PDB file of C-alpha atoms in Angstrom:
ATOM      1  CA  UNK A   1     -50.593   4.642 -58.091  1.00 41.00           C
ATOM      2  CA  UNK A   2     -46.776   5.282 -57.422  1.00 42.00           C
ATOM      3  CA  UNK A   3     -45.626   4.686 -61.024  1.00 38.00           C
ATOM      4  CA  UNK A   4     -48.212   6.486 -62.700  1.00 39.00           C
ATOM      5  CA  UNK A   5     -47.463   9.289 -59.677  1.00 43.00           C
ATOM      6  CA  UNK A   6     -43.296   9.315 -61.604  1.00 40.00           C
ATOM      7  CA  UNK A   7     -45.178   9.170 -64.832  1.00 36.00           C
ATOM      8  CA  UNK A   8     -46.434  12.556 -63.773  1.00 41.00           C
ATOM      9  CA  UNK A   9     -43.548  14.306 -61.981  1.00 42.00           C
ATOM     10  CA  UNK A  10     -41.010  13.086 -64.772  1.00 41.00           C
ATOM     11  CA  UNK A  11     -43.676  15.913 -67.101  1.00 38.00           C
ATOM     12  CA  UNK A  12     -43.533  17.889 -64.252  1.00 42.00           C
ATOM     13  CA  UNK A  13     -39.903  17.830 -64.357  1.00 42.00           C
ATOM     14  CA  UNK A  14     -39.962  18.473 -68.118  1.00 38.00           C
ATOM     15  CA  UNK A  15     -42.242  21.427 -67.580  1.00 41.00           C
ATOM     16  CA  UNK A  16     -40.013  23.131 -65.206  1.00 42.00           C
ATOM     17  CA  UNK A  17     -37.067  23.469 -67.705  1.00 42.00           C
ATOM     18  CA  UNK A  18     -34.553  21.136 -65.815  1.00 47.00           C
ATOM     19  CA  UNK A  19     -34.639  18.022 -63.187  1.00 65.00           C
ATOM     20  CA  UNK A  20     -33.823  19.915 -60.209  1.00 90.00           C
ATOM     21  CA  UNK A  21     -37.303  21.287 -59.114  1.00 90.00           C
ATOM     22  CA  UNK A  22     -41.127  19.854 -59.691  1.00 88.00           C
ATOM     23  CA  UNK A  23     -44.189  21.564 -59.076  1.00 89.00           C
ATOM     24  CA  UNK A  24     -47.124  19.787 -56.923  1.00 87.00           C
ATOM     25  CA  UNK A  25     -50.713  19.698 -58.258  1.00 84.00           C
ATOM     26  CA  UNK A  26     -51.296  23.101 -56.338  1.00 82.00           C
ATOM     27  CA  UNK A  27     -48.143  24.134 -58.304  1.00 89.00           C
ATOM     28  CA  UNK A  28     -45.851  24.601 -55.105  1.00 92.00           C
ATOM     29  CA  UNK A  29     -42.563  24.286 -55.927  1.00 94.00           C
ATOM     30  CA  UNK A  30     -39.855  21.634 -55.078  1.00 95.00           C
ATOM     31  CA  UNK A  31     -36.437  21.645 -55.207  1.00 96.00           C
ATOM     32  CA  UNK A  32     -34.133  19.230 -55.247  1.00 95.00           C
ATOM     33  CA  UNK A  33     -30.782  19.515 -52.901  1.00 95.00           C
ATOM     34  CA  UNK A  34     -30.343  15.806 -53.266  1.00 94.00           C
ATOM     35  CA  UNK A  35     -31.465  12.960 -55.612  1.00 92.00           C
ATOM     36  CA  UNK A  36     -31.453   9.552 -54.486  1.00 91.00           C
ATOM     37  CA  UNK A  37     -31.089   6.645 -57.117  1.00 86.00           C
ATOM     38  CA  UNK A  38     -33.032   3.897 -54.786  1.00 80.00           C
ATOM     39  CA  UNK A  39     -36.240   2.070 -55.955  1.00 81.00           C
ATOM     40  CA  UNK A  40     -39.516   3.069 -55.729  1.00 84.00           C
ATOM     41  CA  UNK A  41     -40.358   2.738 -51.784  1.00 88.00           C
ATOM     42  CA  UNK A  42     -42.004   0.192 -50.202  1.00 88.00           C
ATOM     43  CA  UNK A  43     -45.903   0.510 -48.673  1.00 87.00           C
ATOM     44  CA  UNK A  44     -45.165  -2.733 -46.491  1.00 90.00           C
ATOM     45  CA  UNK A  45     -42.268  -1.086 -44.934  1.00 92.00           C
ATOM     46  CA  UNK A  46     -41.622   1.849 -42.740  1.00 93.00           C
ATOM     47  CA  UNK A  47     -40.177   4.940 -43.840  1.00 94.00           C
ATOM     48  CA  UNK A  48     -37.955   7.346 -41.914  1.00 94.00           C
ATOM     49  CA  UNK A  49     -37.751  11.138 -42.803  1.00 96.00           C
ATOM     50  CA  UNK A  50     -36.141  14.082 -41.208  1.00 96.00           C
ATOM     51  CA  UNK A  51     -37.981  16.863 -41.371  1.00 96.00           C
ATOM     52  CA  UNK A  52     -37.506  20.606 -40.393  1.00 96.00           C
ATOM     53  CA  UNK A  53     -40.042  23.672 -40.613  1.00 95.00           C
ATOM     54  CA  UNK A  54     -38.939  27.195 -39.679  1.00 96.00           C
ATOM     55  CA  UNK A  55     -40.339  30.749 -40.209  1.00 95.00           C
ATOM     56  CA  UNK A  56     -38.875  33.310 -43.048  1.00 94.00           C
ATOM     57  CA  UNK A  57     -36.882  34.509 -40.338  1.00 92.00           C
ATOM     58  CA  UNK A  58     -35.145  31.508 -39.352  1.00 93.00           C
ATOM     59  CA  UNK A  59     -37.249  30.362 -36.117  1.00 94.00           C
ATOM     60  CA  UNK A  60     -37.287  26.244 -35.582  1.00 95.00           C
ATOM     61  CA  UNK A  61     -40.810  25.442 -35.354  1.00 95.00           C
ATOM     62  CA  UNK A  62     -40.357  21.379 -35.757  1.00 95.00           C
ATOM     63  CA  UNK A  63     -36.729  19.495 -36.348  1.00 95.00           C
ATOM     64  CA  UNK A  64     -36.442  15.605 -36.108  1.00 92.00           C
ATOM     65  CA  UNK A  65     -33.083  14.251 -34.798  1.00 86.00           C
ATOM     66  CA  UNK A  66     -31.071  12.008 -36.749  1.00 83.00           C
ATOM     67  CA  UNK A  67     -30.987   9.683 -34.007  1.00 80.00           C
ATOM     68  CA  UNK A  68     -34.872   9.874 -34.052  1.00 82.00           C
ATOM     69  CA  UNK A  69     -36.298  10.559 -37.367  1.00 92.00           C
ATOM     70  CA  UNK A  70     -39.849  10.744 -38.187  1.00 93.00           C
ATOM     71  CA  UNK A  71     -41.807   7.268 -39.258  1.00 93.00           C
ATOM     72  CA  UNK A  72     -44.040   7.442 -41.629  1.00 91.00           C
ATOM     73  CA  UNK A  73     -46.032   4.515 -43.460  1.00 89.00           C
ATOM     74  CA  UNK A  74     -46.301   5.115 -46.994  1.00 86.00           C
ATOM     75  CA  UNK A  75     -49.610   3.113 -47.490  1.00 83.00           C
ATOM     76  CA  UNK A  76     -52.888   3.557 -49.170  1.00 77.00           C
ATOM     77  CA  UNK A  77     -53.942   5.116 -46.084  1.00 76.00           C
ATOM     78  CA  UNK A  78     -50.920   7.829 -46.124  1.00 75.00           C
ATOM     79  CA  UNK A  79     -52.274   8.948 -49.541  1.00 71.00           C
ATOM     80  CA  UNK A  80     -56.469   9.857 -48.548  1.00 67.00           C
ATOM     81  CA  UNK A  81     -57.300  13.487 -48.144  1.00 66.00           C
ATOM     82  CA  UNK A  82     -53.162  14.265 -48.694  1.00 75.00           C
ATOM     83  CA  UNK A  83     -52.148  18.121 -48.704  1.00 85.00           C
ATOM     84  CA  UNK A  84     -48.811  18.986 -50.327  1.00 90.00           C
ATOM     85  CA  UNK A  85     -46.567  18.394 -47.293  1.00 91.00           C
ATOM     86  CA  UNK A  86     -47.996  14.964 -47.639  1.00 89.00           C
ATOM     87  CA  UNK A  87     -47.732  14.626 -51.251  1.00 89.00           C
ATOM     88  CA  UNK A  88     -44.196  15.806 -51.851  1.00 92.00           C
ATOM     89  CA  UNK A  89     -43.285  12.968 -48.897  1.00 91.00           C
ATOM     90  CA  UNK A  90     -44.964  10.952 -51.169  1.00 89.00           C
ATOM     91  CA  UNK A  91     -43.380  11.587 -54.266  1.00 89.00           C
ATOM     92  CA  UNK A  92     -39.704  10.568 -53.005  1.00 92.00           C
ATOM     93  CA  UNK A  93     -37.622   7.693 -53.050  1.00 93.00           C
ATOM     94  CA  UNK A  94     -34.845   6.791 -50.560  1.00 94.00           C
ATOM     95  CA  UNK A  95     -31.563   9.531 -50.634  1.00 95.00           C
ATOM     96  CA  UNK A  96     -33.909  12.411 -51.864  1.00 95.00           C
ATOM     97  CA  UNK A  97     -33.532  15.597 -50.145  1.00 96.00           C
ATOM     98  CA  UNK A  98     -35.996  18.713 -51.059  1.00 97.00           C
ATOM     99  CA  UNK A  99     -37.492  21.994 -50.054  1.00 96.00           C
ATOM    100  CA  UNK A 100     -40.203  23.880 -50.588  1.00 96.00           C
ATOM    101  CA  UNK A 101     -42.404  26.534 -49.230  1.00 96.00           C
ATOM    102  CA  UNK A 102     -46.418  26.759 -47.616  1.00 95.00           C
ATOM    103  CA  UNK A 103     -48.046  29.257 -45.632  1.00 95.00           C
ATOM    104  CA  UNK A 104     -48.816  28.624 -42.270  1.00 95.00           C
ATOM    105  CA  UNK A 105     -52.417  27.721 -43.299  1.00 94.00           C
ATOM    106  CA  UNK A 106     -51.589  25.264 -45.684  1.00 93.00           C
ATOM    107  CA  UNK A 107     -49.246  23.403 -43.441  1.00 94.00           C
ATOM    108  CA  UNK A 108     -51.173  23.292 -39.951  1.00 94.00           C
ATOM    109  CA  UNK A 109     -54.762  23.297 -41.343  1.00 93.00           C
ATOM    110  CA  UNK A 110     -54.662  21.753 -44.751  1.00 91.00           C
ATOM    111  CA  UNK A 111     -52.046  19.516 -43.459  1.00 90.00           C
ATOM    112  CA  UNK A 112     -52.031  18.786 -40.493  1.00 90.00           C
ATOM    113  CA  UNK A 113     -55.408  19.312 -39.807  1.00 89.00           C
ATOM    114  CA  UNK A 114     -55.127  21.630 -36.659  1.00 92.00           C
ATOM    115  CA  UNK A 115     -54.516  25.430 -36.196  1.00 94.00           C
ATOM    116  CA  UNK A 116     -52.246  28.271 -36.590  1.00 94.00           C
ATOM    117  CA  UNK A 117     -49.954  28.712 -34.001  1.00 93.00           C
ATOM    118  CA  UNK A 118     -50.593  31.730 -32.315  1.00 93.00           C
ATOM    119  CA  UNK A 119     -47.137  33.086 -33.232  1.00 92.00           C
ATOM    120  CA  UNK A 120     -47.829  33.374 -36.567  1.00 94.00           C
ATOM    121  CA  UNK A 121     -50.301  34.475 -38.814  1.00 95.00           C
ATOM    122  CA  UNK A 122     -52.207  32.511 -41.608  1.00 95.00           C
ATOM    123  CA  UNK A 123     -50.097  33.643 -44.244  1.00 95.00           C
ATOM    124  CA  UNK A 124     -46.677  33.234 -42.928  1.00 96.00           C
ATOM    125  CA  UNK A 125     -44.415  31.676 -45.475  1.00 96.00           C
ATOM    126  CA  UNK A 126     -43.131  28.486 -43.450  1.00 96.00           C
ATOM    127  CA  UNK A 127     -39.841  26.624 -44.998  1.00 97.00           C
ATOM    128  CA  UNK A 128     -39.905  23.050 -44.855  1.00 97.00           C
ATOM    129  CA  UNK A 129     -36.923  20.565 -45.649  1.00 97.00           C
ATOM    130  CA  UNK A 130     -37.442  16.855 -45.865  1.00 96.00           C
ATOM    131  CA  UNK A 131     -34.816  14.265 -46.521  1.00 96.00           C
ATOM    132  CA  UNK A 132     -35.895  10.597 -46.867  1.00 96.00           C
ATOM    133  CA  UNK A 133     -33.653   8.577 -45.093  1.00 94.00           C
ATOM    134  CA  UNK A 134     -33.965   4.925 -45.231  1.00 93.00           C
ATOM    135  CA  UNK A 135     -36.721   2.158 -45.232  1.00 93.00           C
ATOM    136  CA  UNK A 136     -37.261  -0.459 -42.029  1.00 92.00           C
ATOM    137  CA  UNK A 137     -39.547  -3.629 -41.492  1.00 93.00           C
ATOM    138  CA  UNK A 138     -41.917  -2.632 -38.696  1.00 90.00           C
ATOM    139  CA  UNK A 139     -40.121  -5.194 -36.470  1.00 86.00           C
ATOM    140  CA  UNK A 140     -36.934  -3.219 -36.545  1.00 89.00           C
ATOM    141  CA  UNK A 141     -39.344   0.198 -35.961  1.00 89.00           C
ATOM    142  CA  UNK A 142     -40.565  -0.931 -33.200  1.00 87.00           C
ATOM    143  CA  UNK A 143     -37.247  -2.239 -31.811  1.00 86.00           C
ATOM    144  CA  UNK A 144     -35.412   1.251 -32.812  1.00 87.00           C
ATOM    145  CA  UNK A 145     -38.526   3.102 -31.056  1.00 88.00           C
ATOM    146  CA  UNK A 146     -38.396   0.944 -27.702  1.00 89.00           C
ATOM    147  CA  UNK A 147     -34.253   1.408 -27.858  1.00 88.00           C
ATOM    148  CA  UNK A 148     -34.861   5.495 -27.914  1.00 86.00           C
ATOM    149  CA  UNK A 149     -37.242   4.675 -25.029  1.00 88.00           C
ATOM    150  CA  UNK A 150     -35.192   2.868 -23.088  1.00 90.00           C
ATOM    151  CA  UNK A 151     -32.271   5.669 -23.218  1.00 89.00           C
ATOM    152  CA  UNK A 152     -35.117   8.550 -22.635  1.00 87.00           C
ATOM    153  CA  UNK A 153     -35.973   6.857 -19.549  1.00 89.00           C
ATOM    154  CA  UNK A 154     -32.260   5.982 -18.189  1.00 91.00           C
ATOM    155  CA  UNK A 155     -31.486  10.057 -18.817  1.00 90.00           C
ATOM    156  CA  UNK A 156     -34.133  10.668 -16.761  1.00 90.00           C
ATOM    157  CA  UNK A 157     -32.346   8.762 -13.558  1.00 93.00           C
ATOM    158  CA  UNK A 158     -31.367  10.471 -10.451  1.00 94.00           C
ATOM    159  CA  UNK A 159     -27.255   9.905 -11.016  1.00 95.00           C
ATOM    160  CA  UNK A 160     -26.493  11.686  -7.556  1.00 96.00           C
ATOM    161  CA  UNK A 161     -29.534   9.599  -6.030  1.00 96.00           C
ATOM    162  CA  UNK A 162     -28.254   6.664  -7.929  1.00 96.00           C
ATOM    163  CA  UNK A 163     -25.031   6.615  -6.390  1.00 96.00           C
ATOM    164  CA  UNK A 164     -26.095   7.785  -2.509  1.00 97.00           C
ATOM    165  CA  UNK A 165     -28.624   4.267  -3.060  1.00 96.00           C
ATOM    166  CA  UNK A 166     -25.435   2.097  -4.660  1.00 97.00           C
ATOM    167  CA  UNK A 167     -22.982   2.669  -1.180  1.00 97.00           C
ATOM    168  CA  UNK A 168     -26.310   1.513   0.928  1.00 97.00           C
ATOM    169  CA  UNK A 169     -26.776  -1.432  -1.389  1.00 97.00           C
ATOM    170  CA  UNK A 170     -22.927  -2.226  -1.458  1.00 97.00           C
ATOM    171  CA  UNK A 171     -22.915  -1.922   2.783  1.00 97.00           C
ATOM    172  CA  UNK A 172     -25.448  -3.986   3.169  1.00 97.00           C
ATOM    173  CA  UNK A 173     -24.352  -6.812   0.792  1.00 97.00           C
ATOM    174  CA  UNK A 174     -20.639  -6.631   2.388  1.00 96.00           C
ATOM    175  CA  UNK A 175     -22.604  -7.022   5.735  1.00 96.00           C
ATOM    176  CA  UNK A 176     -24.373  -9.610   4.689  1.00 96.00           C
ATOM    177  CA  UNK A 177     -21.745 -11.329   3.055  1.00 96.00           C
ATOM    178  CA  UNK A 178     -23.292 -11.487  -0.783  1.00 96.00           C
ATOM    179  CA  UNK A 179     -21.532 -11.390  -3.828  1.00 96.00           C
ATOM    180  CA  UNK A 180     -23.599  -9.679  -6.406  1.00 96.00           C
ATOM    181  CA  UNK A 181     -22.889  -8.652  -9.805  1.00 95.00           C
ATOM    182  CA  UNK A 182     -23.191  -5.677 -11.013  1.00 94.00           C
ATOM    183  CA  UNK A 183     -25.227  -3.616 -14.209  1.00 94.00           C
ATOM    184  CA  UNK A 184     -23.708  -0.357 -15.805  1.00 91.00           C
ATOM    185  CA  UNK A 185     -26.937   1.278 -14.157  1.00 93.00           C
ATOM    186  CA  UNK A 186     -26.427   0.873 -10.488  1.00 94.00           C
ATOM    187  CA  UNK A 187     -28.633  -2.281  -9.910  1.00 96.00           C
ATOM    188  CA  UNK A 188     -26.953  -4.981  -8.038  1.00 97.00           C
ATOM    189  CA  UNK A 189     -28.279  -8.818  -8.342  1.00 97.00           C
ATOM    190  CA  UNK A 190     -27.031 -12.427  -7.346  1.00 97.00           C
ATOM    191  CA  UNK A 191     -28.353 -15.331  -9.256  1.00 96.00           C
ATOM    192  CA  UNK A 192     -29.291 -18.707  -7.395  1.00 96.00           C
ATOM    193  CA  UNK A 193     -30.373 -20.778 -10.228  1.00 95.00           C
ATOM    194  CA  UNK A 194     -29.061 -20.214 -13.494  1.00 96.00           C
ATOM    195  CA  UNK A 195     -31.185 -20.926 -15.858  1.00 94.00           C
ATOM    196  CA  UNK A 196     -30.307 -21.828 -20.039  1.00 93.00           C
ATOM    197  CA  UNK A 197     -32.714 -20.269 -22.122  1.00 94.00           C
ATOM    198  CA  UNK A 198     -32.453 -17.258 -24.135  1.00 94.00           C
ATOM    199  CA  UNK A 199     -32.158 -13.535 -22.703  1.00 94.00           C
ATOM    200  CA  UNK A 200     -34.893 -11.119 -23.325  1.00 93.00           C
ATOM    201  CA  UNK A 201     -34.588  -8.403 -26.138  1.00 90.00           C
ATOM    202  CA  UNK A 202     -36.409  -4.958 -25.906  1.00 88.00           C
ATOM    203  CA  UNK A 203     -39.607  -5.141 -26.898  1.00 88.00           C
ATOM    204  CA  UNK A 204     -40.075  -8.762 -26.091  1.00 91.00           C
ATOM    205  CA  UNK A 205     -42.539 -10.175 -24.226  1.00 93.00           C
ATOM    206  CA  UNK A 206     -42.195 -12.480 -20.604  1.00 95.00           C
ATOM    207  CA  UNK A 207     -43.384 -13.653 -17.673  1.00 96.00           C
ATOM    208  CA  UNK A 208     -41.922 -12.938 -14.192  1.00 97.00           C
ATOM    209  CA  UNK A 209     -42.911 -14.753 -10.706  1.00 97.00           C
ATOM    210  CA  UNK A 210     -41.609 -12.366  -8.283  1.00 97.00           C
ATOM    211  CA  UNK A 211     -41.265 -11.019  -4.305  1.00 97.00           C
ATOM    212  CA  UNK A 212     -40.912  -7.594  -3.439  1.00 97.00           C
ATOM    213  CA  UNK A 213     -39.127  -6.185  -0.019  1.00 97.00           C
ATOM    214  CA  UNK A 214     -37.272  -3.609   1.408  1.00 97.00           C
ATOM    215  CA  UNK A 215     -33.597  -3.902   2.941  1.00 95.00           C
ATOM    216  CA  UNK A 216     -34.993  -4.221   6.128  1.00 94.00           C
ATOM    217  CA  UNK A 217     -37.262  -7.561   4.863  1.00 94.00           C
ATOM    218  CA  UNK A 218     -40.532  -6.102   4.970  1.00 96.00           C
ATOM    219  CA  UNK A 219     -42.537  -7.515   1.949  1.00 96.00           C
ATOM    220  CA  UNK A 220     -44.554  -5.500  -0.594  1.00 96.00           C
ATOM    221  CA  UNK A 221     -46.143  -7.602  -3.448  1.00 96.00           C
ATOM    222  CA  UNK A 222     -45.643 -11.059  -4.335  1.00 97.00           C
ATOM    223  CA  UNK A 223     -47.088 -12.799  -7.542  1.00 96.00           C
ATOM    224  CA  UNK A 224     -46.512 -16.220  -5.330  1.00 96.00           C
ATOM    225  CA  UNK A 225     -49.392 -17.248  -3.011  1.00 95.00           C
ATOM    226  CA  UNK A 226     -47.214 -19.059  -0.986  1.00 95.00           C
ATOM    227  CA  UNK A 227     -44.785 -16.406   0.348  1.00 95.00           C
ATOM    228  CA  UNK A 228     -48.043 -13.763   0.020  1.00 94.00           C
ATOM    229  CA  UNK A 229     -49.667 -16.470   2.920  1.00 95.00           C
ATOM    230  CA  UNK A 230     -46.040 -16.244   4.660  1.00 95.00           C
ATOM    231  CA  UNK A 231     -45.759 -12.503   4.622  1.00 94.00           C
ATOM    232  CA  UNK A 232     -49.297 -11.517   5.316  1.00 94.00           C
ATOM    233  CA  UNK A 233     -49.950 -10.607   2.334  1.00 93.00           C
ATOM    234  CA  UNK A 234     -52.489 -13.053   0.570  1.00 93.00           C
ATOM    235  CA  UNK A 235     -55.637 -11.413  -0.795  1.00 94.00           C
ATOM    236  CA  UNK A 236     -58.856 -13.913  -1.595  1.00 92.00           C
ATOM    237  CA  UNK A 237     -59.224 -14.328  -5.605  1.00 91.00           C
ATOM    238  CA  UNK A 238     -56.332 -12.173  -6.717  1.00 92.00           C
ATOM    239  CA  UNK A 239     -54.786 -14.803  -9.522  1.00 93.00           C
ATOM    240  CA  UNK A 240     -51.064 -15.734  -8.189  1.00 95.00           C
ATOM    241  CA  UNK A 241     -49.113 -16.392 -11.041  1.00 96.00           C
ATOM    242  CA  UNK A 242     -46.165 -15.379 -13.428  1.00 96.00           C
ATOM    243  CA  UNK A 243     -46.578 -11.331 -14.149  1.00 96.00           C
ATOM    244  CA  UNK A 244     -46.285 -10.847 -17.592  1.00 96.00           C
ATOM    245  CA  UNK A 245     -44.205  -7.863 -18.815  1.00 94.00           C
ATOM    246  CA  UNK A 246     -42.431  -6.677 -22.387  1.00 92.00           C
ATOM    247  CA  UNK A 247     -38.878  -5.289 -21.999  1.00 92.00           C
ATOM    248  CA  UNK A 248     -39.476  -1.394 -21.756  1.00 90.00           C
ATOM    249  CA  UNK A 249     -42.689  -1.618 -23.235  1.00 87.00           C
ATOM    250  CA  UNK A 250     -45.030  -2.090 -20.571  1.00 86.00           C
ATOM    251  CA  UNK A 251     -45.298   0.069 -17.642  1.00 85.00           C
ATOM    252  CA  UNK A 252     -43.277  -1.119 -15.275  1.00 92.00           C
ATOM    253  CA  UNK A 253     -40.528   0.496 -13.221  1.00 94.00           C
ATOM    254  CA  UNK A 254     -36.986   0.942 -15.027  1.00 94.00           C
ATOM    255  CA  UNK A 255     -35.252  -1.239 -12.835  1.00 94.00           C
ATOM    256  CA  UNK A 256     -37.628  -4.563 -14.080  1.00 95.00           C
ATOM    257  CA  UNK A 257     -36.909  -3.679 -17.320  1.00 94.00           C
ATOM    258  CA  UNK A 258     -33.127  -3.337 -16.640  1.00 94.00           C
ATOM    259  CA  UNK A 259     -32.875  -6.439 -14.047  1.00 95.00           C
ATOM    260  CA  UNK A 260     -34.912  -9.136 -16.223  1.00 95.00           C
ATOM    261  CA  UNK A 261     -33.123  -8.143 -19.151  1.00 94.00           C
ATOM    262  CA  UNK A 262     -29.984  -9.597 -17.864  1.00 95.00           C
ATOM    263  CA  UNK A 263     -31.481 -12.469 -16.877  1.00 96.00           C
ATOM    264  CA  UNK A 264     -31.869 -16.088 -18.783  1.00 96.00           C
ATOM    265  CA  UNK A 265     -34.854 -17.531 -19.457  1.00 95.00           C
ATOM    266  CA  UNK A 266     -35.537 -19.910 -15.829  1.00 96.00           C
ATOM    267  CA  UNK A 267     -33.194 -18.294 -13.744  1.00 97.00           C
ATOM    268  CA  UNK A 268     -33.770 -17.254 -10.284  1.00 97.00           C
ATOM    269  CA  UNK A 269     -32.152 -14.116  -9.078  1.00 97.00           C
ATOM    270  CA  UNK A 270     -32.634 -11.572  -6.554  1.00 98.00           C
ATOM    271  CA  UNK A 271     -32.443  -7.268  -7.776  1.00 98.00           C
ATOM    272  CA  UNK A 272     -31.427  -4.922  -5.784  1.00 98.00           C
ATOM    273  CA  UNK A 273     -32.896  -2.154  -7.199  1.00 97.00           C
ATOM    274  CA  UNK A 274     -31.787   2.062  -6.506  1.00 97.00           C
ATOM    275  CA  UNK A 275     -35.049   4.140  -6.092  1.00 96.00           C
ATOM    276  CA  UNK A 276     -34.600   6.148  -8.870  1.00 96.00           C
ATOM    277  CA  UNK A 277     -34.899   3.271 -10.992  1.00 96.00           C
ATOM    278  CA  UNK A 278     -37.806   2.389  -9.214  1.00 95.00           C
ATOM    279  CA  UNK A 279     -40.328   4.693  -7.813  1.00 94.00           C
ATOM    280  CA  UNK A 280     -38.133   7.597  -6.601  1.00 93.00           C
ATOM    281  CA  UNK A 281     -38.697  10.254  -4.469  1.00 93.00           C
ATOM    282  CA  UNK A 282     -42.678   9.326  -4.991  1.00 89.00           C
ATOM    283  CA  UNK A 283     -44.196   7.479  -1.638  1.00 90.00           C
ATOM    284  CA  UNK A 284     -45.630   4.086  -3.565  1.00 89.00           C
ATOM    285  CA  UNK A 285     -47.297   3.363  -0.030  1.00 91.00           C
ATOM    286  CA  UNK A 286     -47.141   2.671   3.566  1.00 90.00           C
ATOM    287  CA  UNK A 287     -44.126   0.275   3.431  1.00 92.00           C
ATOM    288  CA  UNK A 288     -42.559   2.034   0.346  1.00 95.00           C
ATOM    289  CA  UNK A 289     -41.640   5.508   0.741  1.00 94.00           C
ATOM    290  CA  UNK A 290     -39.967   8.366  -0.956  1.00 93.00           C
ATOM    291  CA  UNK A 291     -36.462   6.913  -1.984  1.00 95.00           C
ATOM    292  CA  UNK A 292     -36.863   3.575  -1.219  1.00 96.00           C
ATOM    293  CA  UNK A 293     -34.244   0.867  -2.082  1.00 97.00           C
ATOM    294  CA  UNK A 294     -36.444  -2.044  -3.627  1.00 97.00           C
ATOM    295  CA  UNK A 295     -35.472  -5.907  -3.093  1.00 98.00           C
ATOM    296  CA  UNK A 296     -37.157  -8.638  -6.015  1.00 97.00           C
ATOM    297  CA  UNK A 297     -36.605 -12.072  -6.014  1.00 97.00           C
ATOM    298  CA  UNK A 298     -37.541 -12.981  -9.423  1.00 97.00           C
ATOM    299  CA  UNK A 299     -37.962 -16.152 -11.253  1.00 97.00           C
ATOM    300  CA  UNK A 300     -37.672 -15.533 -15.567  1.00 96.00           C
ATOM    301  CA  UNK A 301     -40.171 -18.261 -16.259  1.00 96.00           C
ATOM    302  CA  UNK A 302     -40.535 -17.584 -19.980  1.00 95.00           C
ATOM    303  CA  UNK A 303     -39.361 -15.464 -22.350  1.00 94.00           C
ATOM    304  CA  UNK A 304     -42.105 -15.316 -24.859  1.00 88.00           C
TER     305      UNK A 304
END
């Protein structure tokens, strides 16, 4: 389908007088601001664009960032019921960078399947730029995607709560005499068996036995029927066993995803977590209220 598609656009090409434009079937016209000499693009792969539509008169209606350009899987299924934002995608290869013009029309309905905005009308003349970056497996997708995840939700943290939570943590381990080490993000943890297998990457699957308490020792949640029988906390036919999580991809609070991470596989540790990477200013329950300081003992009993 591709190479008969560059059988096509090389007459196209031919047609227009010159190899810096190409009309679509519709006859829109392209134009080249950059030609790329990679190879024909991979379907099995996926491919990262940035993209940028704005009005006649200059206004931004959608930009991707560099550091978060858009995925798109050039498959068989990319190519049913295509309109000519989707075709022109379609017709380049890695380094290419065009533009072109639709109405308003053409782009959200034809296209994209949805509606005007109300800011414009049907006829608008929208600009759109693409520029096709590069090509990924879908492993490294998904690993770029839960990376950009991972700093969305750490920009999100309370800093000023952050630190107010850190000088509590720090008193109360000087108090206590504990040495813990400490992450770049406030938590605070000591290790009491270390184990020697592998640390967790983003996206990857494990399994956590854990123990959840307050400063003051009052126990939450435990995924260990003993110390839920200890702590008053057992509950008839609830499974107790290892919790299984993937590194800021499941939907768990930030400071799991933070603390296991820096954790072998079999070690034992205990997190001291600040509440803004757990649960905030948000009142979890009766024991854990609005800024609480969490407490896990963990066990990493397999990194999957």
């Amino acid at each position: 389908m591709k190479k008969l598609s560059y059988i096509i656009l090389a007459i196209m090409l031919i047609s227009c007088g010159g190899e810096n434009t190409f009309q679509t079937e519709n006859g829109t016209k392209v134009t080249y601001h950059k030609k790329g000499n990679s190879k024909e693009p991979s379907d099995t792969l996926i491919s990262y664009f940035l993209l940028k539509y704005e009005t006649i008169g200059g206004k931004v209606l959608f930009e991707s960032q560099t550091e978060v350009p858009t995925p798109i899987k050039l498959d068989s299924n990319f190519f049913v019921n295509k309109g000519t934002f989707f075709e022109v995608l379609g017709e380049m290869i890695v380094g290419d960078s065009v533009s072109y013009q639709l109405s308003a029309s053409e782009l959200f309905i034809d296209n994209f399947k949805g509606r005007v905005p109300d800011s414009l009308d049907a006829e608008d003349k929208i600009n759109i730029y693409a520029s096709f970056l590069s090509q990924v497996t879908t492993e490294d997708h998904q690993q770029k995607s839960i990376a950009v995840r991972r700093e969305q939700m750490l920009d999100q943290v309370d800093k000023e709560q952050v630190a107010k939570d850190v000088e509590i943590i720090d008193a109360y381990l000087e108090e206590n005499g504990i040495q813990a080490e400490k992450s770049e993000t406030g938590i605070r943890y000591t290790i009491s068996d270390q184990g020697n297998g592998p640390k967790p990457k983003l996206g990857q699957g494990v399994k956590v036995h854990y123990a959840g308490r307050l400063l003051t020792g009052e126990y939450f949640d435990t995924s260990m029927e003993d110390v839920a029988k200890a702590q008053g906390l057992y509950t008839e036919g609830r499974p107790y066993e290892p919790f299984p999580i993937q590194i800021y991809a499941s939907s768990v609070i930030t400071g799991w995803h933070e603390g296991i991470s820096l954790l072998n596989e079999g070690t034992k540790a205990t997190l001291y977590i600040p509440s803004p990477l757990a649960y905030g200013p948000r009142k979890r329950s009766e024991v854990i209220k609005a800024n609480s300081i969490l407490v896990f003992d963990v066990e990493l009993v397999e990194v999957e």
